[in-house]
Amino acid sequence: MVKILARSRRALGAVAVSSCAAMAMATPAWASSEDVSAMANRGDVCFTGVCGSATFSFQRSDHVGDISMSVADTRCDGNDVYIRFVVYSTATWETTKRYDSNGCNNGYKQWHGLSIDAGSGVIHGVRVKACVDDAGTDTCQTSGYFDNPRL
């Protein structure tokens, strides 16, 4: 009889542990939609000549913050490279070009603590844009579109 009770207690303990584990896995890592919309996003753009990346978070309907950007020359052809954001608001506009003029042997040039503010407008979304500063028209590509969850 004692052995049966000991087995029963072990079985109940195993059920309790597995139930708690299942509930923990079913619970999302965030507590509210506020936390979800403040999560960091990352846009990457790499092609022949340039590789760039930006992390950022949508903080309000008119503001993107916690921006860190980096860009590097990957071709060694003497052309500068730069990174910027394409901002989709009432009108589409682009942020300041952040240049790397150090050539291809100096790694990534980085910027931190940047932000984008639309003033009285809203920011519907953004793309990260990396470019090679060619003699004529610059060669550029953009990341996928990031929708602002704060609208």
CSV table of C-alpha atoms in Angstrom, one decimal:
chain,number,residue,atom,x,y,z
A,1,MET,CA,0.0,0.0,0.0
A,2,VAL,CA,2.8,2.4,0.8
A,3,LYS,CA,4.5,1.7,-2.5
A,4,ILE,CA,1.3,2.5,-4.4
A,5,LEU,CA,0.9,5.8,-2.6
A,6,ALA,CA,4.5,6.7,-3.3
A,7,ARG,CA,4.0,6.0,-7.0
A,8,SER,CA,0.8,8.0,-7.0
A,9,ARG,CA,2.6,11.0,-5.4
A,10,ARG,CA,5.3,10.8,-8.0
A,11,ALA,CA,2.8,10.6,-10.8
A,12,LEU,CA,0.8,13.6,-9.5
A,13,GLY,CA,4.1,15.5,-9.2
A,14,ALA,CA,5.0,14.7,-12.8
A,15,VAL,CA,1.5,15.8,-14.0
A,16,ALA,CA,1.8,19.1,-12.0
A,17,VAL,CA,5.3,19.8,-13.4
A,18,SER,CA,4.2,19.1,-17.0
A,19,SER,CA,1.1,21.2,-16.6
A,20,CYS,CA,3.1,24.1,-15.3
A,21,ALA,CA,5.5,23.7,-18.2
A,22,ALA,CA,2.7,23.6,-20.7
A,23,MET,CA,1.1,26.8,-19.2
A,24,ALA,CA,4.5,28.5,-19.3
A,25,MET,CA,5.0,27.7,-23.0
A,26,ALA,CA,1.5,28.9,-23.8
A,27,THR,CA,2.0,32.2,-22.1
A,28,PRO,CA,3.4,34.8,-24.5
A,29,ALA,CA,6.7,36.4,-23.6
A,30,TRP,CA,5.1,39.9,-23.5
A,31,ALA,CA,2.3,41.2,-21.3
A,32,SER,CA,0.5,43.7,-23.5
A,33,SER,CA,0.3,45.1,-27.0
A,34,GLU,CA,2.2,48.2,-25.6
A,35,ASP,CA,5.3,46.0,-25.1
A,36,VAL,CA,4.9,44.2,-28.4
A,37,SER,CA,4.8,47.5,-30.4
A,38,ALA,CA,7.9,48.7,-28.6
A,39,MET,CA,9.9,45.7,-29.7
A,40,ALA,CA,13.0,46.3,-31.7
A,41,ASN,CA,12.9,45.8,-35.5
A,42,ARG,CA,15.9,45.1,-37.7
A,43,GLY,CA,16.3,45.9,-41.4
A,44,ASP,CA,19.3,44.6,-43.4
A,45,VAL,CA,20.4,45.5,-46.9
A,46,CYS,CA,23.4,43.8,-48.5
A,47,PHE,CA,24.3,43.7,-52.1
A,48,THR,CA,27.5,44.1,-54.2
A,49,GLY,CA,29.3,47.1,-52.9
A,50,VAL,CA,27.5,47.8,-49.6
A,51,CYS,CA,26.1,46.1,-46.5
A,52,GLY,CA,24.0,48.0,-44.0
A,53,SER,CA,21.8,47.3,-41.0
A,54,ALA,CA,19.5,49.2,-38.7
A,55,THR,CA,17.7,48.4,-35.5
A,56,PHE,CA,14.8,50.6,-34.3
A,57,SER,CA,11.5,50.7,-32.5
A,58,PHE,CA,8.2,52.4,-33.2
A,59,GLN,CA,7.6,54.4,-30.0
A,60,ARG,CA,4.6,56.5,-31.0
A,61,SER,CA,2.5,57.1,-34.1
A,62,ASP,CA,4.9,60.0,-35.1
A,63,HIS,CA,8.2,58.7,-33.7
A,64,VAL,CA,10.8,56.0,-34.3
A,65,GLY,CA,13.5,55.8,-31.8
A,66,ASP,CA,16.3,53.7,-30.4
A,67,ILE,CA,17.9,53.7,-33.8
A,68,SER,CA,21.3,52.2,-34.4
A,69,MET,CA,22.7,52.0,-37.9
A,70,SER,CA,25.8,50.6,-39.5
A,71,VAL,CA,27.1,50.5,-43.1
A,72,ALA,CA,30.2,49.1,-44.7
A,73,ASP,CA,31.9,49.2,-48.1
A,74,THR,CA,32.2,45.6,-49.4
A,75,ARG,CA,33.7,46.3,-52.9
A,76,CYS,CA,36.9,48.3,-52.4
A,77,ASP,CA,36.2,50.3,-55.5
A,78,GLY,CA,36.7,53.8,-54.1
A,79,ASN,CA,33.0,54.6,-53.9
A,80,ASP,CA,31.5,55.9,-50.7
A,81,VAL,CA,28.5,54.0,-49.3
A,82,TYR,CA,25.6,55.2,-47.1
A,83,ILE,CA,22.5,54.1,-45.2
A,84,ARG,CA,19.3,56.0,-44.5
A,85,PHE,CA,15.6,55.4,-43.8
A,86,VAL,CA,12.7,55.8,-46.3
A,87,VAL,CA,9.8,57.1,-44.2
A,88,TYR,CA,6.2,56.6,-45.3
A,89,SER,CA,4.1,59.4,-43.9
A,90,THR,CA,1.6,61.7,-45.6
A,91,ALA,CA,4.4,62.0,-48.1
A,92,THR,CA,7.3,59.7,-48.6
A,93,TRP,CA,10.7,61.1,-47.6
A,94,GLU,CA,14.2,60.0,-46.7
A,95,THR,CA,16.4,60.7,-43.7
A,96,THR,CA,19.9,62.1,-43.7
A,97,LYS,CA,22.5,60.0,-45.5
A,98,ARG,CA,24.9,58.3,-43.1
A,99,TYR,CA,28.2,57.9,-45.0
A,100,ASP,CA,31.1,55.5,-44.7
A,101,SER,CA,34.0,57.0,-46.6
A,102,ASN,CA,36.7,54.8,-45.0
A,103,GLY,CA,37.0,52.2,-47.7
A,104,CYS,CA,36.5,48.5,-47.4
A,105,ASN,CA,39.2,47.5,-44.9
A,106,ASN,CA,37.8,49.4,-41.9
A,107,GLY,CA,34.7,47.4,-40.9
A,108,TYR,CA,31.3,49.0,-40.3
A,109,LYS,CA,30.8,52.6,-39.5
A,110,GLN,CA,28.1,53.0,-36.8
A,111,TRP,CA,25.7,55.5,-35.4
A,112,HIS,CA,23.6,55.1,-32.2
A,113,GLY,CA,20.9,57.0,-30.4
A,114,LEU,CA,19.2,58.3,-33.5
A,115,SER,CA,15.5,59.0,-33.9
A,116,ILE,CA,12.9,60.0,-36.6
A,117,ASP,CA,10.1,62.4,-35.7
A,118,ALA,CA,7.2,63.2,-38.1
A,119,GLY,CA,6.2,66.3,-36.1
A,120,SER,CA,2.4,66.7,-36.4
A,121,GLY,CA,2.1,63.8,-38.9
A,122,VAL,CA,2.2,60.1,-38.5
A,123,ILE,CA,4.8,57.5,-39.6
A,124,HIS,CA,2.9,54.7,-41.3
A,125,GLY,CA,6.1,52.6,-41.8
A,126,VAL,CA,9.7,52.6,-42.8
A,127,ARG,CA,12.3,50.8,-44.9
A,128,VAL,CA,16.1,50.7,-44.5
A,129,LYS,CA,18.0,51.9,-47.6
A,130,ALA,CA,21.6,51.2,-48.4
A,131,CYS,CA,23.4,52.8,-51.3
A,132,VAL,CA,26.7,53.0,-53.2
A,133,ASP,CA,27.5,56.6,-54.0
A,134,ASP,CA,28.2,56.1,-57.7
A,135,ALA,CA,29.4,58.8,-60.2
A,136,GLY,CA,25.9,59.2,-61.7
A,137,THR,CA,22.8,57.8,-60.2
A,138,ASP,CA,23.5,56.0,-56.9
A,139,THR,CA,22.9,52.2,-56.7
A,140,CYS,CA,20.5,51.5,-53.9
A,141,GLN,CA,18.3,48.7,-52.4
A,142,THR,CA,15.8,48.7,-49.6
A,143,SER,CA,14.8,46.3,-46.9
A,144,GLY,CA,11.3,45.0,-46.5
A,145,TYR,CA,8.6,47.3,-45.2
A,146,PHE,CA,8.1,47.7,-41.4
A,147,ASP,CA,4.6,48.7,-40.5
A,148,ASN,CA,4.1,51.0,-37.5
A,149,PRO,CA,2.0,49.1,-34.9
A,150,ARG,CA,1.4,52.4,-32.9
A,151,LEU,CA,-1.3,53.7,-35.4
